[in-house]
Amino acid sequence: MATTLFDIAAERLEESTDMDRLAARGTLRLALKEAGLDTQNFSLAQLRTVFERLMPKELEARGVPHGVAICSAVMNGVASIASTADLSTAESPDEIFKRLGGR
Amino acid sequence: MEEYAYLTSILASIFYLATSARLLRLHRRTRERPECLLGLYFACSGLYYLAYNVPSLLGFDGWPPSIGLAVEWVYNLGVLPYLLFIRLVFRPNDVWAVGLVAFASGCLLVAGVALTAGGHVDYSLDNPWFLTQWLGYTIPCAWIGCEAVLDWRSSGKRARLGLVQPLVVNRYLLLALFGASQFLACLSDLLFAHDISNSEAVSLVTNVLLGGTEAASVVLLWLAFFPPDFYAGWIARRAHSPVAAE
């Protein structure tokens, strides 16, 4: 059962492509790493940026066609699930340090 | 030279207290724990450095042993929220981080009790409790430096996607340098203990290290927590320059 944003996004990606669970999670993990994000701690807005800017290229590299359309569909699904699920994530260091040095 | 090092430490302590006041005021508004924990650390550090250096600068023999021990306790207890801050911010889900916090806290508390039982503060390399205390307060200095370097590197990637502001990326770098500076200050504590164990006189190298690291820490904290307009503007322009965007 999906419990984190990462799990939900990976599941949706698996359902929307021919990739198996391992490949879907690995692809998402690589895209997050490319974005400088930790799999345990990112926001929906950050995930949306990853799916808009990085994931289409990752899918293309794995021979998955229609990457942009798939990414858009996956994000819509993730956003829909996330809006009803309790996905409380810890505050990221970026948010904390933005606030601590706030001007 | 020695007076210069003491004066730098006192100026640093005043700056630590100002940083603490800013962070605790922020906590009153946000009710969030990170600013409270870091604010408490800087408050205790500021008080410690102030209390520790005033006698040397004013030329009297130092505090009575009981006050000296109380000052040590202020610092030892002040490092605990610093350790909790690092874990909370950088490693909230890692079990090893809890272990490291417990170990460093244990060092500080055990050393504090041992120093209290001994009746006076003894900065000597032959004193195992001084070394235990040193380990307890050196761990967070090195730890925060390492964590900040890691986040500085990954935040550069996030910045390229517009997920984090360039000023926050720079803040990680400043914090990494602050950790390194504080780690050097900790090493100079060992030199200080060595000097006064052997000759009662503090060497030039030790004084330069003590004064230099405190001065560097103040500048780094100022840029991180009170970034002036010219600095923030420079960071923003640099981030958007063609070279940085490549």
XYZ file of C-alpha atoms in Angstrom:
349
model
C 0.000 0.000 0.000
C 1.334 3.415 -1.024
C 2.223 5.568 1.957
C 4.475 8.330 0.673
C 4.399 10.704 -2.261
C 7.244 8.687 -3.756
C 5.262 5.437 -3.467
C 2.144 7.000 -4.999
C 4.059 8.538 -7.913
C 5.971 5.312 -8.572
C 2.736 3.291 -8.563
C 1.055 5.673 -10.989
C 4.107 5.588 -13.233
C 4.081 1.793 -13.212
C 0.374 1.748 -14.109
C 0.799 4.285 -16.922
C 3.745 2.582 -18.648
C 5.020 -0.901 -19.459
C 7.648 -0.578 -16.738
C 7.594 -3.023 -13.846
C 7.624 -1.872 -10.230
C 11.396 -1.922 -9.927
C 11.950 0.017 -13.154
C 9.293 2.603 -12.309
C 10.727 3.224 -8.848
C 14.275 3.313 -10.198
C 13.359 5.784 -12.933
C 11.615 8.056 -10.455
C 14.529 7.767 -8.055
C 16.987 8.801 -10.779
C 14.850 11.793 -11.794
C 14.604 12.950 -8.187
C 18.348 12.559 -7.756
C 18.909 14.592 -10.920
C 16.713 17.285 -9.351
C 18.717 17.185 -6.104
C 15.785 15.797 -4.116
C 15.613 13.088 -1.478
C 13.045 10.335 -2.104
C 11.747 10.688 1.444
C 11.230 14.409 1.533
C 9.777 16.445 -1.330
C 6.602 18.369 -1.938
C 3.894 17.927 -4.560
C 5.022 21.140 -6.260
C 8.594 19.840 -6.458
C 7.362 16.518 -7.862
C 5.357 18.398 -10.496
C 8.510 20.219 -11.623
C 10.365 16.907 -11.846
C 7.582 15.367 -13.964
C 7.433 18.437 -16.209
C 11.151 19.064 -16.672
C 13.057 15.829 -16.136
C 10.833 12.765 -16.309
C 9.916 13.022 -20.023
C 13.629 12.713 -20.888
C 14.060 9.807 -18.456
C 11.136 7.988 -20.087
C 12.434 8.711 -23.556
C 15.820 7.286 -22.562
C 14.027 4.059 -21.588
C 12.131 3.836 -24.879
C 8.776 4.845 -23.400
C 6.780 6.807 -26.014
C 4.539 9.827 -25.322
C 6.538 10.789 -22.262
C 5.049 14.265 -21.866
C 1.466 12.997 -21.992
C 2.242 10.167 -19.571
C 3.912 12.531 -17.129
C 0.955 14.890 -17.238
C -1.458 12.022 -16.590
C 0.676 10.617 -13.761
C 0.882 14.014 -12.060
C -2.887 14.533 -12.316
C -3.397 11.152 -10.695
C -0.840 11.820 -7.975
C -2.348 15.236 -7.220
C -5.801 13.708 -6.966
C -4.658 10.991 -4.546
C -2.466 13.385 -2.556
C -5.373 15.762 -2.019
C -7.301 13.091 -0.099
C -4.440 11.171 1.553
C -2.616 12.147 4.703
C 0.859 12.756 3.305
C 2.455 14.754 6.039
C 6.140 15.165 5.210
C 8.797 16.730 7.387
C 9.688 20.318 6.590
C 12.599 20.342 4.144
C 15.940 21.963 5.031
C 15.348 24.400 2.136
C 12.141 25.683 3.749
C 13.799 25.915 7.163
C 16.850 27.812 5.926
C 14.743 30.113 3.811
C 12.844 31.049 6.973
C 15.889 31.265 9.280
C 17.598 33.801 7.058
C 14.379 35.543 6.096
C 14.772 39.202 5.324
C 47.916 39.388 20.390
C 46.234 37.604 23.266
C 44.032 40.643 23.947
C 43.085 40.654 20.271
C 41.912 37.026 20.506
C 39.902 37.756 23.663
C 38.378 40.864 22.130
C 37.391 38.923 19.010
C 35.760 36.284 21.191
C 33.792 38.915 23.066
C 32.619 40.538 19.841
C 31.666 37.071 18.585
C 29.716 36.401 21.772
C 27.755 39.636 21.349
C 27.006 38.669 17.768
C 25.904 35.173 18.881
C 23.513 36.778 21.367
C 22.111 39.040 18.637
C 21.627 36.028 16.336
C 19.959 34.170 19.182
C 17.572 37.073 19.830
C 16.632 37.163 16.161
C 15.992 33.393 16.005
C 14.013 33.276 19.255
C 11.905 36.226 18.090
C 11.257 34.287 14.884
C 10.251 31.265 16.991
C 7.729 33.367 18.917
C 6.077 34.165 15.615
C 6.288 30.753 13.890
C 6.254 28.362 16.889
C 8.598 26.117 14.864
C 11.308 24.096 16.622
C 14.400 24.691 14.409
C 14.651 28.412 15.192
C 14.050 27.728 18.888
C 16.793 25.068 19.076
C 19.348 27.119 17.144
C 18.424 30.252 19.079
C 19.020 28.468 22.403
C 22.405 27.237 21.192
C 23.560 30.707 20.190
C 22.251 32.160 23.457
C 24.270 29.673 25.512
C 27.354 30.061 23.289
C 27.168 33.834 23.536
C 26.843 33.765 27.311
C 29.659 31.231 27.614
C 32.156 33.155 25.481
C 31.241 36.395 27.200
C 31.646 34.922 30.684
C 34.798 33.053 29.715
C 36.657 35.963 28.130
C 35.692 38.923 30.305
C 38.106 38.065 33.169
C 41.041 37.574 30.784
C 40.361 40.824 28.947
C 39.874 42.843 32.116
C 42.942 41.313 33.700
C 41.544 39.662 36.801
C 42.322 36.101 37.796
C 39.089 34.582 36.643
C 35.842 33.502 38.141
C 35.623 31.519 41.376
C 35.517 27.755 40.626
C 31.777 27.514 41.249
C 30.998 30.192 38.656
C 33.539 28.664 36.264
C 31.714 25.341 36.513
C 28.330 27.001 36.052
C 29.639 28.656 32.889
C 30.819 25.269 31.602
C 27.358 23.837 32.278
C 25.733 26.671 30.322
C 27.832 25.730 27.317
C 27.451 21.962 27.708
C 23.674 22.224 28.006
C 23.597 24.728 25.150
C 25.148 22.240 22.732
C 22.251 19.801 23.270
C 19.708 21.907 21.306
C 22.359 22.344 18.595
C 22.603 18.561 18.212
C 18.808 18.290 18.138
C 18.659 21.050 15.510
C 21.057 19.200 13.194
C 19.133 15.939 13.533
C 15.731 17.592 13.101
C 16.728 19.580 10.032
C 19.065 17.234 8.170
C 18.407 13.703 9.439
C 14.837 13.482 10.776
C 14.396 9.849 9.643
C 17.841 8.372 10.327
C 18.336 6.173 13.362
C 22.115 6.672 13.348
C 21.564 10.393 13.841
C 19.683 9.673 17.087
C 22.662 7.571 18.182
C 25.118 10.361 17.368
C 23.021 12.906 19.272
C 22.874 10.522 22.251
C 26.626 9.880 22.153
C 27.623 13.552 21.966
C 25.047 14.505 24.611
C 26.336 11.720 26.834
C 29.908 13.010 26.474
C 28.839 16.529 27.495
C 26.702 15.426 30.449
C 29.214 12.902 31.804
C 32.069 15.392 31.424
C 29.973 18.099 33.102
C 29.233 15.853 36.077
C 32.891 14.777 36.330
C 34.163 18.367 36.180
C 31.616 19.376 38.818
C 32.679 16.489 41.053
C 36.312 17.579 40.619
C 35.368 21.032 41.855
C 37.037 23.094 39.140
C 37.516 23.401 35.391
C 40.778 21.866 34.221
C 41.731 22.531 30.576
C 44.424 19.924 30.276
C 45.180 17.255 27.721
C 45.903 14.944 30.666
C 42.359 15.391 31.916
C 40.126 12.744 30.265
C 36.969 14.695 31.165
C 38.182 17.750 29.285
C 38.763 15.538 26.234
C 35.332 13.935 26.700
C 33.738 17.373 26.833
C 35.780 18.452 23.805
C 34.502 15.466 21.834
C 30.917 16.292 22.816
C 31.033 19.840 21.483
C 33.269 19.127 18.483
C 30.930 16.496 17.013
C 28.108 18.958 16.127
C 30.597 21.432 14.605
C 31.949 18.793 12.230
C 28.506 17.256 11.664
C 26.743 20.448 10.620
C 29.634 21.282 8.295
C 29.332 17.915 6.538
C 25.523 18.087 6.275
C 25.646 21.614 4.923
C 28.184 20.626 2.253
C 25.935 17.753 1.126
C 22.882 20.009 0.962
C 24.840 22.772 -0.759
C 25.749 20.330 -3.545
C 22.219 18.959 -4.000
C 20.581 22.391 -3.672
C 22.586 23.558 -6.696
C 20.612 21.027 -8.757
C 17.345 22.186 -7.198
C 18.227 25.786 -7.930
C 18.696 25.011 -11.638
C 15.054 23.810 -11.696
C 13.867 26.828 -9.734
C 13.026 24.723 -6.656
C 15.151 26.748 -4.261
C 16.352 30.346 -4.148
C 20.042 31.046 -4.849
C 20.287 32.790 -1.468
C 19.277 29.569 0.300
C 21.880 27.618 -1.705
C 24.466 30.146 -0.601
C 23.240 29.837 2.991
C 24.205 26.134 2.933
C 27.697 27.096 1.791
C 27.982 29.705 4.534
C 26.830 27.150 7.102
C 29.374 24.627 5.809
C 32.125 27.223 6.194
C 30.775 28.121 9.642
C 30.985 24.430 10.632
C 34.554 24.260 9.318
C 35.489 27.434 11.171
C 33.982 26.137 14.406
C 35.759 22.814 13.923
C 39.060 24.685 13.596
C 38.155 26.622 16.748
C 37.652 23.279 18.509
C 41.081 22.130 17.344
C 42.552 25.357 18.658
C 40.992 24.516 22.038
C 43.310 21.502 22.106
C 46.275 23.761 21.317
C 45.107 26.105 24.077
C 44.972 23.224 26.552
C 48.415 22.087 25.422
C 49.842 25.604 25.817
C 48.521 26.254 29.315
C 49.417 22.732 30.468
C 53.072 23.290 29.550
C 53.880 26.950 29.954
C 50.796 28.811 31.193
C 51.308 31.101 28.167
C 49.103 30.871 25.091
C 51.115 30.635 21.859
C 50.782 33.022 18.942
C 49.446 30.242 16.692
C 46.714 29.409 19.205
C 45.724 33.050 19.583
C 45.595 33.595 15.827
C 43.486 30.444 15.409
C 41.131 31.351 18.265
C 40.682 34.944 17.115
C 40.625 34.154 13.402
C 38.030 31.394 13.605
C 35.723 33.511 15.764
C 36.052 36.470 13.399
C 35.332 34.213 10.421
C 32.324 32.711 12.223
C 30.852 36.167 12.841
C 31.182 37.175 9.190
C 29.652 33.873 8.021
C 26.726 34.120 10.441
C 26.132 37.750 9.486
C 25.900 36.841 5.793
C 23.729 33.784 6.536
C 21.262 35.236 9.022
C 21.416 38.990 8.357
C 22.198 39.110 4.625
C 22.670 42.737 3.596
C 21.017 43.964 0.381
C 24.273 44.228 -1.559
C 25.149 40.613 -0.733
C 21.692 39.214 -1.548
C 21.709 41.163 -4.806
C 25.161 39.877 -5.704
C 24.093 36.257 -5.094
C 20.953 36.721 -7.219
C 22.884 38.361 -10.075
C 25.541 35.671 -9.951
C 22.913 32.903 -10.092
C 21.310 34.438 -13.171
C 24.533 35.198 -15.006
C 25.158 33.150 -18.204
C 28.178 31.405 -16.653
C 26.242 30.256 -13.577
C 23.276 29.125 -15.674
C 25.403 26.701 -17.719
